[in-house]
Amino acid sequence: DIRLTQSPSTLSASVGDRVTITCRASQYISDWLAWYQQKPGEAPKLLIYRSSVLESGVPSRFSGSGSGTDFTLTISSLQPGDSATYYCQQSETFGQGTKVEIK
Amino acid sequence: QVQLEQSGAEVKKPGASVKVSCKASGYTFSAYYLHWVRQAPGQGLEWLGLINPGVGATRFSRKFQDRVSLTRDTSTNTAYMEMNNLRPDDTAIYYCARDRVVDGTSAYLTFWGQGTLVTVSS
């Protein structure tokens, strides 16, 4: 089974900062990776699929990259509403999540 | 607009079964796979399985294949997740979520239900 390992588990950054979250797969997965944002009390929201394709309606400050086993989610300029937990996903496997807090 | 409306919270005793519904609207029900994902309190996301509403075919996570069944009723555009032999560690929010692609599965989940809290406690 494929395992996805996210880092860091938690990060704290200021509004306007560039934030990067990484996701490492235990084996080659090409570009079959998605990223979700989940705010407390809400269902997850798809941000990016196929590693780098932005879902419709998602702000352009979110971007994804990577292929093979190493992937990144970048928020180019952190906004107050971006405080959430972010998950990577490959098929039936999710990463453990990265909680993003605003300083 | 696409909506997935799930049934209300449930409280069950260990060993019991629970059946959660997910009523779809705003799109062609049979054309998009539905996935089920759960989230224990304070924990991450865990995939349970999927159903092709068009033909009723299912696929499950190995962890749940012996205790979970997925069905659908095309006359009411409703999907169901039933879990048997519940344990306290099955306490979680259970979500249904629609796949992004038509007539197949990408596992990219674009629309989600509001979630159903299932509590298992004696």
Tab-separated table of N, CA and C in Angstrom, chain A residues 1 31-34 36 38 42-46 49-51 55 87 89 91-92 94 96, chain B residues 37 39 43-47 59-62 95 100 106-110 112-115:
chain	number	residue	atom	x	y	z
A	1	ASP	N	0.840	-1.196	0.000
A	1	ASP	CA	0.000	0.000	0.000
A	1	ASP	C	0.879	1.251	0.000
A	31	ASP	N	1.883	11.778	-11.374
A	31	ASP	CA	1.342	13.053	-10.877
A	31	ASP	C	-0.051	12.884	-10.288
A	32	TRP	N	-0.355	11.667	-9.843
A	32	TRP	CA	-1.688	11.374	-9.335
A	32	TRP	C	-1.811	11.783	-7.864
A	33	LEU	N	-1.832	13.076	-7.663
A	33	LEU	CA	-1.920	13.597	-6.304
A	33	LEU	C	-2.844	14.789	-6.242
A	34	ALA	N	-3.616	14.844	-5.169
A	34	ALA	CA	-4.521	15.961	-4.931
A	34	ALA	C	-4.216	16.593	-3.579
A	36	TYR	N	-6.232	18.960	-0.494
A	36	TYR	CA	-7.496	19.427	0.057
A	36	TYR	C	-7.223	20.391	1.214
A	38	GLN	N	-9.172	21.752	4.692
A	38	GLN	CA	-10.298	21.528	5.587
A	38	GLN	C	-10.256	22.516	6.748
A	42	GLU	N	-15.995	21.837	8.891
A	42	GLU	CA	-16.400	21.782	7.490
A	42	GLU	C	-15.861	20.523	6.827
A	43	ALA	N	-16.481	20.180	5.700
A	43	ALA	CA	-15.959	19.092	4.881
A	43	ALA	C	-14.710	19.581	4.144
A	44	PRO	N	-13.852	18.657	3.748
A	44	PRO	CA	-12.684	19.053	2.946
A	44	PRO	C	-13.108	19.683	1.628
A	45	LYS	N	-12.184	20.484	1.094
A	45	LYS	CA	-12.417	21.153	-0.187
A	45	LYS	C	-11.231	20.847	-1.099
A	46	LEU	N	-11.538	20.389	-2.308
A	46	LEU	CA	-10.487	20.087	-3.276
A	46	LEU	C	-9.849	21.380	-3.758
A	49	TYR	N	-5.607	19.080	-8.192
A	49	TYR	CA	-5.561	17.679	-8.593
A	49	TYR	C	-4.518	17.501	-9.693
A	50	ARG	N	-4.206	16.254	-9.978
A	50	ARG	CA	-3.112	15.948	-10.923
A	50	ARG	C	-1.859	16.763	-10.588
A	51	SER	N	-1.592	16.859	-9.324
A	51	SER	CA	-0.399	17.493	-8.759
A	51	SER	C	-0.387	19.009	-8.873
A	55	GLU	N	-8.217	23.557	-9.027
A	55	GLU	CA	-9.656	23.340	-9.145
A	55	GLU	C	-10.339	24.681	-9.400
A	87	TYR	N	-4.506	18.436	3.415
A	87	TYR	CA	-4.237	17.011	3.219
A	87	TYR	C	-3.838	16.741	1.770
A	89	GLN	N	-3.571	13.595	-1.084
A	89	GLN	CA	-4.325	12.359	-1.319
A	89	GLN	C	-3.869	11.715	-2.620
A	91	SER	N	-5.393	8.475	-4.610
A	91	SER	CA	-6.393	7.410	-4.681
A	91	SER	C	-7.011	7.208	-3.297
A	92	GLU	N	-6.834	6.057	-2.672
A	92	GLU	CA	-7.516	5.782	-1.406
A	92	GLU	C	-6.680	6.123	-0.177
A	94	PHE	N	-4.722	9.069	2.185
A	94	PHE	CA	-4.536	10.469	2.536
A	94	PHE	C	-3.273	10.614	3.385
A	96	GLN	N	-1.339	12.600	6.538
A	96	GLN	CA	-1.833	12.786	7.905
A	96	GLN	C	-2.283	14.214	8.183
B	37	VAL	N	-15.748	8.589	2.982
B	37	VAL	CA	-14.534	8.932	3.723
B	37	VAL	C	-14.957	9.214	5.158
B	39	GLN	N	-13.718	10.509	9.300
B	39	GLN	CA	-12.754	11.296	10.062
B	39	GLN	C	-13.079	11.169	11.540
B	43	GLN	N	-8.766	13.667	14.135
B	43	GLN	CA	-7.865	12.846	13.315
B	43	GLN	C	-7.971	13.199	11.831
B	44	GLY	N	-7.232	12.455	11.008
B	44	GLY	CA	-7.209	12.718	9.577
B	44	GLY	C	-8.315	11.993	8.831
B	45	LEU	N	-8.189	12.009	7.518
B	45	LEU	CA	-9.208	11.451	6.629
B	45	LEU	C	-8.863	10.009	6.279
B	46	GLU	N	-9.904	9.186	6.208
B	46	GLU	CA	-9.720	7.752	5.932
B	46	GLU	C	-10.748	7.310	4.905
B	47	TRP	N	-10.278	6.745	3.795
B	47	TRP	CA	-11.158	6.327	2.710
B	47	TRP	C	-11.730	4.953	2.998
B	59	ARG	N	-16.023	-0.853	-4.613
B	59	ARG	CA	-14.656	-1.189	-4.268
B	59	ARG	C	-14.406	-0.666	-2.875
B	60	PHE	N	-13.648	-1.419	-2.083
B	60	PHE	CA	-13.470	-1.081	-0.673
B	60	PHE	C	-12.001	-1.040	-0.294
B	61	SER	N	-11.709	-0.235	0.715
B	61	SER	CA	-10.435	-0.335	1.401
B	61	SER	C	-10.368	-1.705	2.053
B	62	ARG	N	-9.198	-2.335	2.016
B	62	ARG	CA	-9.063	-3.679	2.623
B	62	ARG	C	-9.455	-3.653	4.098
B	95	TYR	N	-18.408	10.942	5.628
B	95	TYR	CA	-18.735	11.804	4.496
B	95	TYR	C	-18.964	10.964	3.238
B	100	ARG	N	-14.667	13.571	-9.361
B	100	ARG	CA	-14.593	14.713	-10.257
B	100	ARG	C	-14.962	14.354	-11.693
B	106	SER	N	-11.458	9.242	-10.690
B	106	SER	CA	-10.156	9.863	-10.580
B	106	SER	C	-9.724	9.865	-9.125
B	107	ALA	N	-10.695	9.632	-8.239
B	107	ALA	CA	-10.522	9.735	-6.784
B	107	ALA	C	-10.339	11.174	-6.340
B	108	TYR	N	-10.508	12.110	-7.250
B	108	TYR	CA	-10.496	13.521	-6.845
B	108	TYR	C	-11.925	13.883	-6.460
B	109	LEU	N	-12.102	14.352	-5.255
B	109	LEU	CA	-13.431	14.493	-4.665
B	109	LEU	C	-13.853	15.947	-4.642
B	110	THR	N	-14.721	16.313	-5.563
B	110	THR	CA	-15.044	17.722	-5.768
B	110	THR	C	-16.212	18.210	-4.930
B	112	TRP	N	-18.760	17.374	-1.556
B	112	TRP	CA	-18.845	16.595	-0.327
B	112	TRP	C	-20.183	16.824	0.361
B	113	GLY	N	-20.693	15.785	1.010
B	113	GLY	CA	-21.817	15.966	1.895
B	113	GLY	C	-21.377	16.705	3.145
B	114	GLN	N	-22.343	17.018	3.988
B	114	GLN	CA	-22.042	17.794	5.187
B	114	GLN	C	-21.472	16.927	6.307
B	115	GLY	N	-21.512	15.615	6.095
B	115	GLY	CA	-20.986	14.702	7.101
B	115	GLY	C	-22.066	14.223	8.057
